[in-house]
GROMACS .gro file of N, CA and C in nm:
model
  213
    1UNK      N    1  11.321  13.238   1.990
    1UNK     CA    2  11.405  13.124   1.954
    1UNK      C    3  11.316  13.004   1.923
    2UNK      N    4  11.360  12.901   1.822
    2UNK     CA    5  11.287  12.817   1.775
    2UNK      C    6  11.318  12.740   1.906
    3UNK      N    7  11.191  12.665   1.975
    3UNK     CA    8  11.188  12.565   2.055
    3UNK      C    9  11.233  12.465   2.061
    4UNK      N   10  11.202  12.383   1.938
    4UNK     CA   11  11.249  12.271   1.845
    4UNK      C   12  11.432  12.274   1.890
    5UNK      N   13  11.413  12.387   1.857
    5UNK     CA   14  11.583  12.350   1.827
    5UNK      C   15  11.681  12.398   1.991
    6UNK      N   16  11.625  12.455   2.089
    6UNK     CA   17  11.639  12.510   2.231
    6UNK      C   18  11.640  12.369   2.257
    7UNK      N   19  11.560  12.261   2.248
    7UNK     CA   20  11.520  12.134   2.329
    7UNK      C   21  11.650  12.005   2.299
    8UNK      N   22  11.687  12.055   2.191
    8UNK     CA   23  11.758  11.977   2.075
    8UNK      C   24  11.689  11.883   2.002
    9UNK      N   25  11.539  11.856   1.996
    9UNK     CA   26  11.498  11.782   1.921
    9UNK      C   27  11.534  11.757   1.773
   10UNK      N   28  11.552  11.653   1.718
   10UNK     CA   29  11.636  11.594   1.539
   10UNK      C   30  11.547  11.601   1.463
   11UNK      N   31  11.595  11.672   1.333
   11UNK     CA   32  11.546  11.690   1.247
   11UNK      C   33  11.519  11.554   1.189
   12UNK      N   34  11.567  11.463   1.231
   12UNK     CA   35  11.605  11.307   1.183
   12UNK      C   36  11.499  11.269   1.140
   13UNK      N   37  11.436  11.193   1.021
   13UNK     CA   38  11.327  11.084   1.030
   13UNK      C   39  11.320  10.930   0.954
   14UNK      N   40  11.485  10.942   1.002
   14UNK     CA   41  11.494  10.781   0.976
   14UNK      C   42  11.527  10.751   0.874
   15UNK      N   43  11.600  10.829   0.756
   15UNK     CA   44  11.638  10.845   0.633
   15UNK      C   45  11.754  10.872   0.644
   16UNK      N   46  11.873  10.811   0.687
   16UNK     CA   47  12.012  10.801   0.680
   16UNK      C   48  12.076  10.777   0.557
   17UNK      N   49  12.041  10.855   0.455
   17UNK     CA   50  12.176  10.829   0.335
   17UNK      C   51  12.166  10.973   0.253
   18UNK      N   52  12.336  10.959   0.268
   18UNK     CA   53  12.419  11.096   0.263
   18UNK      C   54  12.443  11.112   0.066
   19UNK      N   55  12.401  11.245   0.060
   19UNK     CA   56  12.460  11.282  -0.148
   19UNK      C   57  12.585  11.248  -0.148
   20UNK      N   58  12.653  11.220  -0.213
   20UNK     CA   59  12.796  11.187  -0.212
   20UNK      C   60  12.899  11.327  -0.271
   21UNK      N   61  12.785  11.413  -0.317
   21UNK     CA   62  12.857  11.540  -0.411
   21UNK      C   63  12.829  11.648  -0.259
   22UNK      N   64  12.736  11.643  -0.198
   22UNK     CA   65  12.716  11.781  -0.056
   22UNK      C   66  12.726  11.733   0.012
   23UNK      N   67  12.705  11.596   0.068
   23UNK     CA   68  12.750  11.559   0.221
   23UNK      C   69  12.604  11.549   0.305
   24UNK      N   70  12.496  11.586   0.246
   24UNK     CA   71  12.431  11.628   0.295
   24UNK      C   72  12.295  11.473   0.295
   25UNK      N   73  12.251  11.454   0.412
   25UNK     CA   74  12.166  11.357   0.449
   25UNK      C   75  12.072  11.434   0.372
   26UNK      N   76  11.956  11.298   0.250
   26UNK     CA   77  11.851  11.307   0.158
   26UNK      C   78  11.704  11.337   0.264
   27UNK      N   79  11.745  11.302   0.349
   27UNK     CA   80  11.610  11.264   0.467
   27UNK      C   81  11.602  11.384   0.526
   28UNK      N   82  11.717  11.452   0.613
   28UNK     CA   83  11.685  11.552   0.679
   28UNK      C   84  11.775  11.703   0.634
   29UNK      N   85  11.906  11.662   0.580
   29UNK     CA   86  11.947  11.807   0.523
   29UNK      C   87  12.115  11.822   0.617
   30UNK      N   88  12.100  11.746   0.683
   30UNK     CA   89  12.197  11.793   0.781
   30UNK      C   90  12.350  11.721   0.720
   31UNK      N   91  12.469  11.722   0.731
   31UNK     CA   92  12.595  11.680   0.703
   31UNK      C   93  12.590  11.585   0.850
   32UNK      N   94  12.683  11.447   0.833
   32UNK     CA   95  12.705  11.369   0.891
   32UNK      C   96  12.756  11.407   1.022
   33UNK      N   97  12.840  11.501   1.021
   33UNK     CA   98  12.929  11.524   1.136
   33UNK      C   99  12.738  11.632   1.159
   34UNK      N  100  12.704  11.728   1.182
   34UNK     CA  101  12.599  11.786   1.230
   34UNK      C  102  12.529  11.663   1.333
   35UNK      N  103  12.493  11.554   1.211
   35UNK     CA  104  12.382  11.429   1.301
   35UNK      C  105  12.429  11.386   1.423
   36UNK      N  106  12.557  11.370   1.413
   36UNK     CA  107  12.656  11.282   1.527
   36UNK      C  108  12.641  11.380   1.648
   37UNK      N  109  12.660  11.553   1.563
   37UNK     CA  110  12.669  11.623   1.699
   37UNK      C  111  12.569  11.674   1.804
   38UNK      N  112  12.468  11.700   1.662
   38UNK     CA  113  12.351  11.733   1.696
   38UNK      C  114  12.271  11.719   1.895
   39UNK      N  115  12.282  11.651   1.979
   39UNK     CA  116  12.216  11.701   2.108
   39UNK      C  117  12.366  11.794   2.166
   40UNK      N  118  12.489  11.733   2.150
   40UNK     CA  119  12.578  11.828   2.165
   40UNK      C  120  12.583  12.005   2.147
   41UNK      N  121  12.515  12.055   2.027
   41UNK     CA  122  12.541  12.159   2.011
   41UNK      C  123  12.439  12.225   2.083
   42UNK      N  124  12.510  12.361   2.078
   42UNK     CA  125  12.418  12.476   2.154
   42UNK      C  126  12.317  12.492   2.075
   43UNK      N  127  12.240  12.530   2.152
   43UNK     CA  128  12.101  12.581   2.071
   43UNK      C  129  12.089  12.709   1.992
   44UNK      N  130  12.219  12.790   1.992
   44UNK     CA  131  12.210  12.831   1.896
   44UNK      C  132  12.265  12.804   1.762
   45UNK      N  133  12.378  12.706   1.736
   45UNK     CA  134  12.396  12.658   1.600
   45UNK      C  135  12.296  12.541   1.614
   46UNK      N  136  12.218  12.493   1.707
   46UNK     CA  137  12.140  12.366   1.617
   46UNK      C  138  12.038  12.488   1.534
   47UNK      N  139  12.000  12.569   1.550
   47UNK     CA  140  11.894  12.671   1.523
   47UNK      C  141  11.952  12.743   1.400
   48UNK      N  142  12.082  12.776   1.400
   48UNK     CA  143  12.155  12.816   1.266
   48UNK      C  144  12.119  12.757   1.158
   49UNK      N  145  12.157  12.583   1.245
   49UNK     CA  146  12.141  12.458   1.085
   49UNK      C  147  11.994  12.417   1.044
   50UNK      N  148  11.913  12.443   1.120
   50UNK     CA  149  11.795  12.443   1.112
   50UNK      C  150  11.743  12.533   1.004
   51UNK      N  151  11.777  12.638   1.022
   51UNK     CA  152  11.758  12.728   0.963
   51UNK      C  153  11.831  12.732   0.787
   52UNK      N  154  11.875  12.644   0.788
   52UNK     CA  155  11.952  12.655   0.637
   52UNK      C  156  11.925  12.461   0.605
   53UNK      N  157  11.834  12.399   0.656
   53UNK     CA  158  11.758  12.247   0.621
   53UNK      C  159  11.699  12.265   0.482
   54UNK      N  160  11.610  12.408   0.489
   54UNK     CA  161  11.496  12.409   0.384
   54UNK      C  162  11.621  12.444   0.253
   55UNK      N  163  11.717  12.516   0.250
   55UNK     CA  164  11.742  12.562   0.107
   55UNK      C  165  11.833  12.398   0.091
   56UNK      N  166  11.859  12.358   0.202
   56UNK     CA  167  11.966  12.225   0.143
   56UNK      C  168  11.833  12.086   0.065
   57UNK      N  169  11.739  12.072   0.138
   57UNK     CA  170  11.640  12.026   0.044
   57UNK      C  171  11.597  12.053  -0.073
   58UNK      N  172  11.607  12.180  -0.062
   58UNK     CA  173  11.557  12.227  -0.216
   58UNK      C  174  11.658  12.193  -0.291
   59UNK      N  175  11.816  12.184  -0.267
   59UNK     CA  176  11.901  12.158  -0.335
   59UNK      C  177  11.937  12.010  -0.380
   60UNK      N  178  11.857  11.971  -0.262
   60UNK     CA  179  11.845  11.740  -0.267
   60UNK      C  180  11.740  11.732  -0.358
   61UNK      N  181  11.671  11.805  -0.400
   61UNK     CA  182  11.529  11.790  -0.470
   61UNK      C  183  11.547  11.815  -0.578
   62UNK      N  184  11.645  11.926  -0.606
   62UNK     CA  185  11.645  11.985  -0.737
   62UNK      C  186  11.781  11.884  -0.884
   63UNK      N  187  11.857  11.800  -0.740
   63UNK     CA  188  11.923  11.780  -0.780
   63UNK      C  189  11.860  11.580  -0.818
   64UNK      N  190  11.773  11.567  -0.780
   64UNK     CA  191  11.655  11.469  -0.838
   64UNK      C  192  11.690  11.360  -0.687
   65UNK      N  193  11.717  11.390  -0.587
   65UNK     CA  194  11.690  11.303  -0.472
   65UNK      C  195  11.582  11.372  -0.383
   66UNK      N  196  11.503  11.261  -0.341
   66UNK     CA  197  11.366  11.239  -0.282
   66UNK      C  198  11.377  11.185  -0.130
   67UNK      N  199  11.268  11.209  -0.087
   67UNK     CA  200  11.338  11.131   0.006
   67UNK      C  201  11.224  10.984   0.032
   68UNK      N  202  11.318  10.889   0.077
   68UNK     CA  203  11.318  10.737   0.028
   68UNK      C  204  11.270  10.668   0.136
   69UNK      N  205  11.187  10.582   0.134
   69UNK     CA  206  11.163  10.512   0.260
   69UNK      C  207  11.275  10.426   0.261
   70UNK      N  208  11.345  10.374   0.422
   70UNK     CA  209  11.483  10.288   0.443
   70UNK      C  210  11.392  10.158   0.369
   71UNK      N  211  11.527  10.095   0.340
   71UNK     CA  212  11.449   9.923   0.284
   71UNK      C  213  11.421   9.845   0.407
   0.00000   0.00000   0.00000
């Protein structure tokens, strides 16, 4: 089991703004309701969503969002 995600440590890094077409935070990948729940969940869906971060980036990337330093 990923550790990371057993501990609940956040994928978070301070890049709070959501695509408006997936829902999906540019910074870390996760959907709004995920962030909120995130130390809440079991360690095995934080490890699920973890696990599906990388293809949702590729999809923030492809779709021409970067990720942004906050102003």
């Amino acid at each position: 089991m990923n550790t990371k995600a057993a501990r609940g440590t956040s994928p978070c890094i301070d890049i709070c703004r959501f695509d408006p077409r997936t829902g999906w935070c540019i910074g870390c990948g996760r959907t709004l309701e995920e962030a909120r729940q995130w130390r809440r969940l079991q360690p095995f869906h934080r490890h699920r969503i973890e696990r599906e971060l990388p293809r949702r980036m590729r999809g923030l990337a492809a779709n021409g969002h970067t990720k942004e330093l906050p102003d």
